[in-house]
Amino acid sequence: MSVEGLGRCVMVIPTYDESENIEWIVKRLRAAQPGVDVMIVDDNSPDGTGEIADRLASEDDAISVVHRTDKAGLGAAYLHGFDVALRAGYDVIGEMDADGSHQPEQLERLIEALRTADLVIGSRYVPGGSVVNWPLRRLLLSRGGNFYVRLLLGIKVKDATAGYRLFRRTTLEAIDLGSVRSTGYVFQTDLAYRTVTRGLRLAEVPIEFIERERGDSKMSGQVAGESLKLITRWGLSERRDQVRRARSRA
């Protein structure tokens, strides 16, 4: 299926133990955007998510399922899904969570913005964006992490850690997915940074992010802390490379 003016579009939805949410969110997405395909990438969920996904795919040709044998992290699941989507010839490839925090009914905002951009991020932290039902500690952690990313990497993206996105296939081809080594939540920052530093057009549109109502969140203070450590090491390395490149041109 396709979106007028943009070509064939698919949303990649990674899952691990999302049996309470996957059918609900996929049906909302198909109703909100009938022209957008759905690819569920399941990391061998022990709660039966993969079986539910297979049933949905058997009932709707616009839904496909990729089964992975182990749980290797969010970034690894997305990279696998992106590879499958690129080989399938999709022109637009998106990301969204399975837990309902990203509302399919707001996907139209991202689609319209992609008409003049190479990557669009559904942002919690641009004017008009918001977060619903997060405790203050988690909100401060997220906002602080994004401020740290802007400070360390020198990019102006307000919500570099967000996971509601649309990429043009040309963007994914340009940012060299084969060299991406980040597999956890820092993966989102990595791809945003690669997009900006390659001179591609990144746009942010406001979304209302809603904390999951069912199932367990995969984010924790430990996960967030590890992500910030990785960003620090990676960011400092990138800054050193920038200095070396500037000196070599001098």
Short mmCIF file of C-alpha atoms in Angstrom, two decimals:
data_model
loop_
_atom_site.label_atom_id
_atom_site.label_comp_id
_atom_site.label_asym_id
_atom_site.label_seq_id
_atom_site.Cartn_x
_atom_site.Cartn_y
_atom_site.Cartn_z
CA MET A 1 0.00 0.00 0.00
CA SER A 2 1.10 3.60 -0.42
CA VAL A 3 0.71 7.17 0.81
CA GLU A 4 -0.04 9.74 -1.88
CA GLY A 5 3.09 11.56 -2.95
CA LEU A 6 5.43 9.50 -0.75
CA GLY A 7 5.16 5.96 -2.11
CA ARG A 8 5.00 2.71 -0.20
CA CYS A 9 5.06 3.18 3.57
CA VAL A 10 5.49 0.72 6.46
CA MET A 11 5.56 1.21 10.22
CA VAL A 12 7.98 -1.09 12.04
CA ILE A 13 6.74 -2.09 15.51
CA PRO A 14 9.20 -4.03 17.71
CA THR A 15 7.64 -6.25 20.35
CA TYR A 16 8.65 -8.18 23.42
CA ASP A 17 5.87 -9.38 25.73
CA GLU A 18 3.22 -7.08 24.27
CA SER A 19 0.37 -9.60 24.04
CA GLU A 20 -1.95 -7.19 25.88
CA ASN A 21 -1.30 -4.38 23.41
CA ILE A 22 -0.30 -5.57 19.96
CA GLU A 23 -3.72 -6.31 18.46
CA TRP A 24 -5.17 -3.12 19.93
CA ILE A 25 -2.45 -0.86 18.56
CA VAL A 26 -2.21 -2.51 15.14
CA LYS A 27 -5.96 -2.25 14.57
CA ARG A 28 -5.85 1.43 15.54
CA LEU A 29 -2.99 2.02 13.11
CA ARG A 30 -4.74 0.23 10.25
CA ALA A 31 -7.92 2.24 10.90
CA ALA A 32 -6.10 5.58 11.14
CA GLN A 33 -3.86 5.04 8.07
CA PRO A 34 -5.24 2.36 5.74
CA GLY A 35 -2.53 3.14 3.19
CA VAL A 36 0.30 2.30 5.61
CA ASP A 37 1.58 -1.26 6.02
CA VAL A 38 2.60 -2.72 9.38
CA MET A 39 5.67 -4.83 10.17
CA ILE A 40 5.80 -6.43 13.61
CA VAL A 41 9.30 -7.46 14.70
CA ASP A 42 8.97 -9.87 17.61
CA ASP A 43 11.95 -10.87 19.75
CA ASN A 44 10.67 -14.36 20.60
CA SER A 45 8.21 -13.10 23.22
CA PRO A 46 7.38 -15.83 25.75
CA ASP A 47 3.89 -14.39 26.34
CA GLY A 48 2.54 -15.30 22.89
CA THR A 49 2.91 -11.90 21.19
CA GLY A 50 4.40 -13.56 18.11
CA GLU A 51 1.43 -15.89 17.72
CA ILE A 52 -1.01 -12.98 17.96
CA ALA A 53 1.03 -11.12 15.35
CA ASP A 54 0.91 -14.13 13.01
CA ARG A 55 -2.87 -14.28 13.34
CA LEU A 56 -3.18 -10.57 12.53
CA ALA A 57 -0.98 -11.06 9.46
CA SER A 58 -3.09 -13.98 8.30
CA GLU A 59 -6.17 -11.74 8.42
CA ASP A 60 -4.66 -8.66 6.71
CA ASP A 61 -2.23 -8.67 3.78
CA ALA A 62 -0.91 -5.24 4.88
CA ILE A 63 0.53 -6.78 8.06
CA SER A 64 3.75 -8.81 8.14
CA VAL A 65 5.74 -10.39 10.96
CA VAL A 66 9.47 -10.83 11.44
CA HIS A 67 10.39 -13.39 14.10
CA ARG A 68 13.76 -13.01 15.81
CA THR A 69 15.28 -15.76 17.92
CA ASP A 70 16.49 -13.69 20.86
CA LYS A 71 16.02 -10.39 22.68
CA ALA A 72 18.96 -8.27 21.51
CA GLY A 73 17.71 -4.75 22.21
CA LEU A 74 15.46 -2.15 20.65
CA GLY A 75 18.01 -0.92 18.14
CA ALA A 76 18.81 -4.43 16.92
CA ALA A 77 15.11 -5.10 16.33
CA TYR A 78 14.71 -1.86 14.38
CA LEU A 79 17.84 -2.48 12.30
CA HIS A 80 16.52 -5.92 11.38
CA GLY A 81 13.12 -4.47 10.47
CA PHE A 82 14.68 -1.64 8.46
CA ASP A 83 16.75 -4.13 6.48
CA VAL A 84 13.70 -6.23 5.66
CA ALA A 85 11.71 -3.10 4.69
CA LEU A 86 14.47 -1.71 2.46
CA ARG A 87 14.84 -5.04 0.67
CA ALA A 88 11.06 -5.11 0.20
CA GLY A 89 11.25 -1.78 -1.64
CA TYR A 90 9.45 0.53 0.80
CA ASP A 91 9.90 4.26 0.18
CA VAL A 92 9.02 5.38 3.73
CA ILE A 93 9.89 3.40 6.86
CA GLY A 94 8.60 4.37 10.28
CA GLU A 95 9.03 3.50 13.93
CA MET A 96 6.47 3.32 16.70
CA ASP A 97 6.00 1.60 20.04
CA ALA A 98 3.55 -1.24 20.54
CA ASP A 99 2.26 -0.04 23.91
CA GLY A 100 0.02 2.83 22.77
CA SER A 101 2.33 5.63 23.88
CA HIS A 102 2.53 6.69 20.22
CA GLN A 103 -0.95 7.39 18.96
CA PRO A 104 -1.63 6.12 15.42
CA GLU A 105 -4.22 8.86 15.04
CA GLN A 106 -1.37 11.42 15.08
CA LEU A 107 0.69 9.70 12.38
CA GLU A 108 -0.81 12.05 9.80
CA ARG A 109 1.26 14.87 11.34
CA LEU A 110 4.47 12.98 10.62
CA ILE A 111 3.37 12.04 7.11
CA GLU A 112 2.64 15.64 6.15
CA ALA A 113 5.96 16.87 7.57
CA LEU A 114 7.89 14.20 5.64
CA ARG A 115 6.86 15.83 2.38
CA THR A 116 9.56 18.46 3.02
CA ALA A 117 11.93 16.48 5.26
CA ASP A 118 14.16 13.41 5.25
CA LEU A 119 13.41 12.35 8.84
CA VAL A 120 10.45 13.39 10.96
CA ILE A 121 10.33 12.90 14.72
CA GLY A 122 7.12 12.96 16.72
CA SER A 123 8.37 15.17 19.53
CA ARG A 124 7.24 15.52 23.12
CA TYR A 125 9.30 18.66 23.67
CA VAL A 126 8.49 21.08 20.86
CA PRO A 127 5.64 23.57 21.32
CA GLY A 128 2.37 21.67 21.30
CA GLY A 129 3.97 18.40 22.41
CA SER A 130 3.19 16.82 25.76
CA VAL A 131 3.63 13.81 28.03
CA VAL A 132 0.70 12.21 29.85
CA ASN A 133 0.89 10.14 33.05
CA TRP A 134 4.64 10.22 33.61
CA PRO A 135 5.98 10.75 37.14
CA LEU A 136 8.00 13.94 37.54
CA ARG A 137 11.25 11.98 38.01
CA ARG A 138 10.92 10.25 34.65
CA LEU A 139 9.98 13.46 32.87
CA LEU A 140 13.00 15.26 34.33
CA LEU A 141 15.23 12.32 33.38
CA SER A 142 13.98 12.42 29.78
CA ARG A 143 14.19 16.20 29.42
CA GLY A 144 17.60 16.24 31.08
CA GLY A 145 18.85 13.48 28.82
CA ASN A 146 17.77 15.38 25.72
CA PHE A 147 19.39 18.58 26.98
CA TYR A 148 22.59 16.61 27.57
CA VAL A 149 22.44 15.21 24.03
CA ARG A 150 22.09 18.70 22.55
CA LEU A 151 24.95 19.99 24.68
CA LEU A 152 27.32 17.11 24.01
CA LEU A 153 26.61 16.51 20.33
CA GLY A 154 25.85 20.07 19.28
CA ILE A 155 22.56 19.29 17.56
CA LYS A 156 19.35 21.29 17.92
CA VAL A 157 16.93 18.34 18.08
CA LYS A 158 14.55 18.79 21.01
CA ASP A 159 13.59 15.12 21.34
CA ALA A 160 16.48 13.04 20.00
CA THR A 161 15.47 10.05 22.13
CA ALA A 162 11.92 9.85 20.75
CA GLY A 163 10.82 6.66 19.00
CA TYR A 164 7.90 7.87 16.85
CA ARG A 165 9.54 8.52 13.47
CA LEU A 166 9.32 8.42 9.70
CA PHE A 167 12.40 8.01 7.49
CA ARG A 168 12.67 8.26 3.75
CA ARG A 169 14.45 5.17 2.42
CA THR A 170 17.11 7.51 0.97
CA THR A 171 17.82 8.72 4.52
CA LEU A 172 18.36 5.22 5.88
CA GLU A 173 20.61 4.47 2.91
CA ALA A 174 22.62 7.67 3.50
CA ILE A 175 23.28 7.18 7.22
CA ASP A 176 25.04 3.82 6.78
CA LEU A 177 22.95 1.47 8.90
CA GLY A 178 25.59 -1.22 8.53
CA SER A 179 27.94 0.74 10.80
CA VAL A 180 25.37 1.34 13.58
CA ARG A 181 26.45 -0.46 16.75
CA SER A 182 24.03 1.06 19.28
CA THR A 183 21.30 -1.45 20.13
CA GLY A 184 19.48 0.02 23.14
CA TYR A 185 17.58 3.29 23.57
CA VAL A 186 20.64 5.32 22.53
CA PHE A 187 19.93 3.97 19.04
CA GLN A 188 17.37 6.75 18.52
CA THR A 189 19.91 9.46 19.31
CA ASP A 190 22.47 7.81 17.05
CA LEU A 191 20.20 7.88 14.00
CA ALA A 192 19.07 11.47 14.62
CA TYR A 193 22.70 12.59 14.92
CA ARG A 194 23.71 10.76 11.75
CA THR A 195 20.85 12.40 9.86
CA VAL A 196 21.75 15.92 10.97
CA THR A 197 25.50 15.58 10.43
CA ARG A 198 24.98 14.34 6.88
CA GLY A 199 23.17 17.53 6.03
CA LEU A 200 19.75 15.92 5.71
CA ARG A 201 16.51 17.63 6.70
CA LEU A 202 15.18 16.68 10.14
CA ALA A 203 11.80 17.99 11.27
CA GLU A 204 9.99 17.65 14.61
CA VAL A 205 6.22 17.72 14.97
CA PRO A 206 4.35 17.82 18.29
CA ILE A 207 2.71 14.67 19.63
CA GLU A 208 0.94 13.74 22.82
CA PHE A 209 2.90 10.88 24.37
CA ILE A 210 0.78 8.70 26.66
CA GLU A 211 2.35 6.33 29.18
CA ARG A 212 1.34 2.72 28.64
CA GLU A 213 -1.78 1.47 30.43
CA ARG A 214 -1.12 -2.26 30.07
CA GLY A 215 2.01 -4.38 30.39
CA ASP A 216 5.41 -3.49 31.76
CA SER A 217 7.64 -0.68 30.57
CA LYS A 218 11.06 -1.71 29.22
CA MET A 219 12.58 1.59 30.42
CA SER A 220 14.16 1.87 33.86
CA GLY A 221 16.58 4.15 35.65
CA GLN A 222 19.35 1.64 35.01
CA VAL A 223 18.58 1.50 31.28
CA ALA A 224 18.48 5.30 31.08
CA GLY A 225 21.75 5.58 32.98
CA GLU A 226 23.49 3.11 30.70
CA SER A 227 22.19 5.03 27.68
CA LEU A 228 23.64 8.30 29.01
CA LYS A 229 26.99 6.60 29.60
CA LEU A 230 27.04 5.34 26.03
CA ILE A 231 26.06 8.77 24.70
CA THR A 232 28.90 10.32 26.71
CA ARG A 233 31.54 7.93 25.37
CA TRP A 234 30.21 8.14 21.83
CA GLY A 235 29.73 11.90 21.94
CA LEU A 236 33.22 12.61 23.27
CA SER A 237 34.67 10.35 20.59
CA GLU A 238 32.70 12.20 17.91
CA ARG A 239 33.88 15.58 19.22
CA ARG A 240 37.51 14.39 19.11
CA ASP A 241 36.99 13.28 15.52
CA GLN A 242 35.49 16.68 14.67
CA VAL A 243 38.55 18.45 16.09
CA ARG A 244 40.91 16.18 14.13
CA ARG A 245 38.99 16.79 10.90
CA ALA A 246 39.04 20.56 11.49
CA ARG A 247 42.81 20.51 12.09
CA SER A 248 43.43 18.42 8.96
CA ARG A 249 41.57 21.03 6.87
CA ALA A 250 43.46 23.93 8.41
#
